[in-house]
Amino acid sequence: MTDISGGLQGKPTSASRTTLSHIMTGNDTNLLGTVHGGVIMKLVDDAAGAVAGRHSGGPAVTASMDEMVFLEPVRVGDLVHVKAQCNWTGRSSMEIGVRVLAERWNESTPATQVGSAYLVFAAVDADGRPRMVPPVVPETDKDKRRYQEAMIRRTHRLARRRAIKELRERRVAEGLDD
């Protein structure tokens, strides 16, 4: 197995885990009167970016977002909690897993999960070039499961990209696309 960490010391999952909380207001709503999915997606990207920056020790940019799932609508007055952690690391990339929970701001009922997403961030240097990231060290059984699932998602992402590239090249070679 090749060492892709460049000798960087690993960081435990808990070192960069974060929660971002925000009360949803009327400015956040869509035409249906619920919180716009794009508002939730921005919160997800913000929380994931904080985790990626913490884990990598510097700037990191969003490379992709996988499986943004909305499970329940979020309403005005909901207190939204966006919980993010680094699930997996490569040479310069990191998969950040995000859970979105919502609770009524004025009730004592437990928060319910309303969404989830997986984002890939690339650590970059001052010139915007990829830089090495420390390996993530899963601490709990859940962290280990998330790490394994992240490797599966990575394999699928790379296979999908390769298949699409091959299809496009084949279509160009056949004169079907220009």
Short mmCIF file of C-alpha atoms in Angstrom, two decimals:
data_model
loop_
_atom_site.label_atom_id
_atom_site.label_comp_id
_atom_site.label_asym_id
_atom_site.label_seq_id
_atom_site.Cartn_x
_atom_site.Cartn_y
_atom_site.Cartn_z
CA MET A 1 0.00 0.00 0.00
CA THR A 2 1.40 3.39 -1.01
CA ASP A 3 1.70 6.16 1.57
CA ILE A 4 -0.20 9.13 0.12
CA SER A 5 0.04 11.24 3.26
CA GLY A 6 3.49 12.62 2.44
CA GLY A 7 4.50 11.78 6.01
CA LEU A 8 1.85 14.08 7.50
CA GLN A 9 0.62 13.08 10.95
CA GLY A 10 -2.97 11.77 10.93
CA LYS A 11 -5.77 13.73 12.60
CA PRO A 12 -8.68 12.12 14.44
CA THR A 13 -12.18 12.65 13.11
CA SER A 14 -13.10 14.67 16.20
CA ALA A 15 -10.35 17.25 15.55
CA SER A 16 -12.29 18.98 12.78
CA ARG A 17 -15.90 17.99 13.48
CA THR A 18 -18.18 21.04 13.64
CA THR A 19 -21.80 22.16 14.00
CA LEU A 20 -23.22 25.28 12.41
CA SER A 21 -26.63 26.46 13.69
CA HIS A 22 -28.94 29.00 12.09
CA ILE A 23 -32.54 30.16 12.68
CA MET A 24 -34.53 30.18 9.44
CA THR A 25 -36.37 33.43 8.66
CA GLY A 26 -38.79 34.66 6.02
CA ASN A 27 -35.83 35.68 3.85
CA ASP A 28 -34.94 32.00 3.50
CA THR A 29 -38.25 30.81 2.01
CA ASN A 30 -39.20 29.62 -1.43
CA LEU A 31 -42.53 30.06 -3.25
CA LEU A 32 -44.07 27.23 -1.21
CA GLY A 33 -43.35 29.00 2.08
CA THR A 34 -40.71 26.52 3.23
CA VAL A 35 -36.96 27.12 3.40
CA HIS A 36 -35.35 27.12 -0.03
CA GLY A 37 -33.15 24.09 -0.73
CA GLY A 38 -30.38 26.42 -1.89
CA VAL A 39 -30.28 28.05 1.55
CA ILE A 40 -29.79 24.63 3.14
CA MET A 41 -27.16 23.74 0.53
CA LYS A 42 -25.20 26.91 1.34
CA LEU A 43 -25.23 26.05 5.05
CA VAL A 44 -24.07 22.53 4.17
CA ASP A 45 -21.22 23.91 2.04
CA ASP A 46 -20.26 26.40 4.77
CA ALA A 47 -20.07 23.72 7.47
CA ALA A 48 -18.24 21.28 5.20
CA GLY A 49 -15.78 24.02 4.22
CA ALA A 50 -15.04 24.74 7.86
CA VAL A 51 -14.32 21.06 8.48
CA ALA A 52 -12.14 20.79 5.36
CA GLY A 53 -10.15 23.88 6.35
CA ARG A 54 -9.71 22.64 9.91
CA HIS A 55 -8.69 19.15 8.84
CA SER A 56 -6.28 20.28 6.13
CA GLY A 57 -4.90 23.20 8.13
CA GLY A 58 -5.59 25.77 5.42
CA PRO A 59 -7.72 26.70 2.44
CA ALA A 60 -9.86 24.09 0.74
CA VAL A 61 -12.34 24.41 -2.10
CA THR A 62 -15.52 22.49 -2.92
CA ALA A 63 -14.79 19.98 -5.69
CA SER A 64 -18.14 18.16 -5.75
CA MET A 65 -21.33 17.56 -3.84
CA ASP A 66 -22.80 14.08 -3.81
CA GLU A 67 -26.21 12.90 -2.73
CA MET A 68 -27.73 16.07 -1.32
CA VAL A 69 -30.88 14.54 0.12
CA PHE A 70 -33.80 16.51 1.53
CA LEU A 71 -35.84 14.29 3.86
CA GLU A 72 -38.29 16.81 5.37
CA PRO A 73 -39.16 20.44 4.67
CA VAL A 74 -37.61 23.11 6.86
CA ARG A 75 -39.90 25.93 8.00
CA VAL A 76 -39.50 29.52 9.04
CA GLY A 77 -38.66 29.55 12.73
CA ASP A 78 -36.78 26.26 12.61
CA LEU A 79 -33.39 26.16 14.26
CA VAL A 80 -31.23 24.26 11.79
CA HIS A 81 -28.10 22.43 12.92
CA VAL A 82 -25.62 21.39 10.25
CA LYS A 83 -23.21 18.76 11.60
CA ALA A 84 -20.15 17.95 9.51
CA GLN A 85 -17.08 15.76 9.79
CA CYS A 86 -14.23 14.51 7.63
CA ASN A 87 -15.02 10.93 6.62
CA TRP A 88 -12.10 10.13 4.32
CA THR A 89 -8.91 11.67 2.93
CA GLY A 90 -6.82 11.11 -0.16
CA ARG A 91 -3.66 12.90 -1.23
CA SER A 92 -5.23 16.37 -1.43
CA SER A 93 -8.95 15.63 -1.23
CA MET A 94 -11.31 15.04 1.65
CA GLU A 95 -14.85 13.70 1.79
CA ILE A 96 -16.95 15.62 4.28
CA GLY A 97 -20.19 14.06 5.51
CA VAL A 98 -22.97 16.40 6.59
CA ARG A 99 -26.21 15.83 8.51
CA VAL A 100 -28.87 18.54 8.65
CA LEU A 101 -31.21 18.61 11.66
CA ALA A 102 -34.08 20.98 12.43
CA GLU A 103 -36.06 21.81 15.53
CA ARG A 104 -38.66 24.44 16.36
CA TRP A 105 -36.90 27.38 17.97
CA ASN A 106 -39.56 27.72 20.68
CA GLU A 107 -40.25 24.07 21.51
CA SER A 108 -38.33 21.51 23.51
CA THR A 109 -38.88 18.65 21.07
CA PRO A 110 -35.84 16.83 19.77
CA ALA A 111 -34.30 17.87 16.46
CA THR A 112 -35.11 15.65 13.49
CA GLN A 113 -32.88 14.89 10.54
CA VAL A 114 -34.07 16.82 7.49
CA GLY A 115 -31.18 16.24 5.10
CA SER A 116 -27.74 14.89 4.40
CA ALA A 117 -24.95 15.33 1.89
CA TYR A 118 -21.44 14.27 1.01
CA LEU A 119 -19.00 16.83 -0.36
CA VAL A 120 -15.48 16.47 -1.69
CA PHE A 121 -13.07 19.29 -0.95
CA ALA A 122 -9.59 19.81 -2.34
CA ALA A 123 -6.95 21.45 -0.19
CA VAL A 124 -5.15 24.21 -2.09
CA ASP A 125 -2.09 26.36 -1.55
CA ALA A 126 -1.83 30.14 -1.99
CA ASP A 127 -1.60 29.69 -5.76
CA GLY A 128 -4.68 27.46 -5.92
CA ARG A 129 -2.69 24.27 -6.55
CA PRO A 130 -3.54 21.05 -4.69
CA ARG A 131 -1.64 20.45 -1.45
CA MET A 132 -1.30 17.38 0.73
CA VAL A 133 -3.74 16.75 3.57
CA PRO A 134 -3.17 14.72 6.72
CA PRO A 135 -4.89 11.34 6.81
CA VAL A 136 -8.10 11.19 8.80
CA VAL A 137 -8.01 8.72 11.69
CA PRO A 138 -11.47 7.24 12.35
CA GLU A 139 -12.07 6.97 16.09
CA THR A 140 -15.38 5.20 16.61
CA ASP A 141 -17.12 2.30 14.90
CA LYS A 142 -19.40 4.85 13.17
CA ASP A 143 -16.35 6.77 11.97
CA LYS A 144 -14.85 3.53 10.60
CA ARG A 145 -18.12 2.70 8.81
CA ARG A 146 -18.27 6.22 7.33
CA TYR A 147 -14.66 5.88 6.15
CA GLN A 148 -15.44 2.59 4.38
CA GLU A 149 -18.61 4.02 2.82
CA ALA A 150 -16.65 7.07 1.64
CA MET A 151 -14.17 4.80 -0.16
CA ILE A 152 -17.10 3.14 -1.95
CA ARG A 153 -18.50 6.54 -2.99
CA ARG A 154 -15.05 7.56 -4.26
CA THR A 155 -14.77 4.39 -6.34
CA HIS A 156 -18.21 5.06 -7.83
CA ARG A 157 -17.40 8.74 -8.54
CA LEU A 158 -14.21 7.81 -10.37
CA ALA A 159 -15.89 4.99 -12.32
CA ARG A 160 -18.76 7.29 -13.34
CA ARG A 161 -16.33 9.99 -14.55
CA ARG A 162 -14.31 7.43 -16.49
CA ALA A 163 -17.43 5.93 -18.12
CA ILE A 164 -18.75 9.35 -19.15
CA LYS A 165 -15.36 10.36 -20.57
CA GLU A 166 -15.12 7.12 -22.55
CA LEU A 167 -18.67 7.55 -23.89
CA ARG A 168 -17.96 11.12 -25.01
CA GLU A 169 -14.69 10.11 -26.67
CA ARG A 170 -16.43 7.22 -28.46
CA ARG A 171 -19.23 9.50 -29.70
CA VAL A 172 -16.72 12.06 -31.00
CA ALA A 173 -14.75 9.28 -32.74
CA GLU A 174 -18.01 8.08 -34.37
CA GLY A 175 -18.80 11.64 -35.48
CA LEU A 176 -21.95 11.80 -33.32
CA ASP A 177 -20.79 14.74 -31.20
CA ASP A 178 -18.45 17.58 -31.96
#
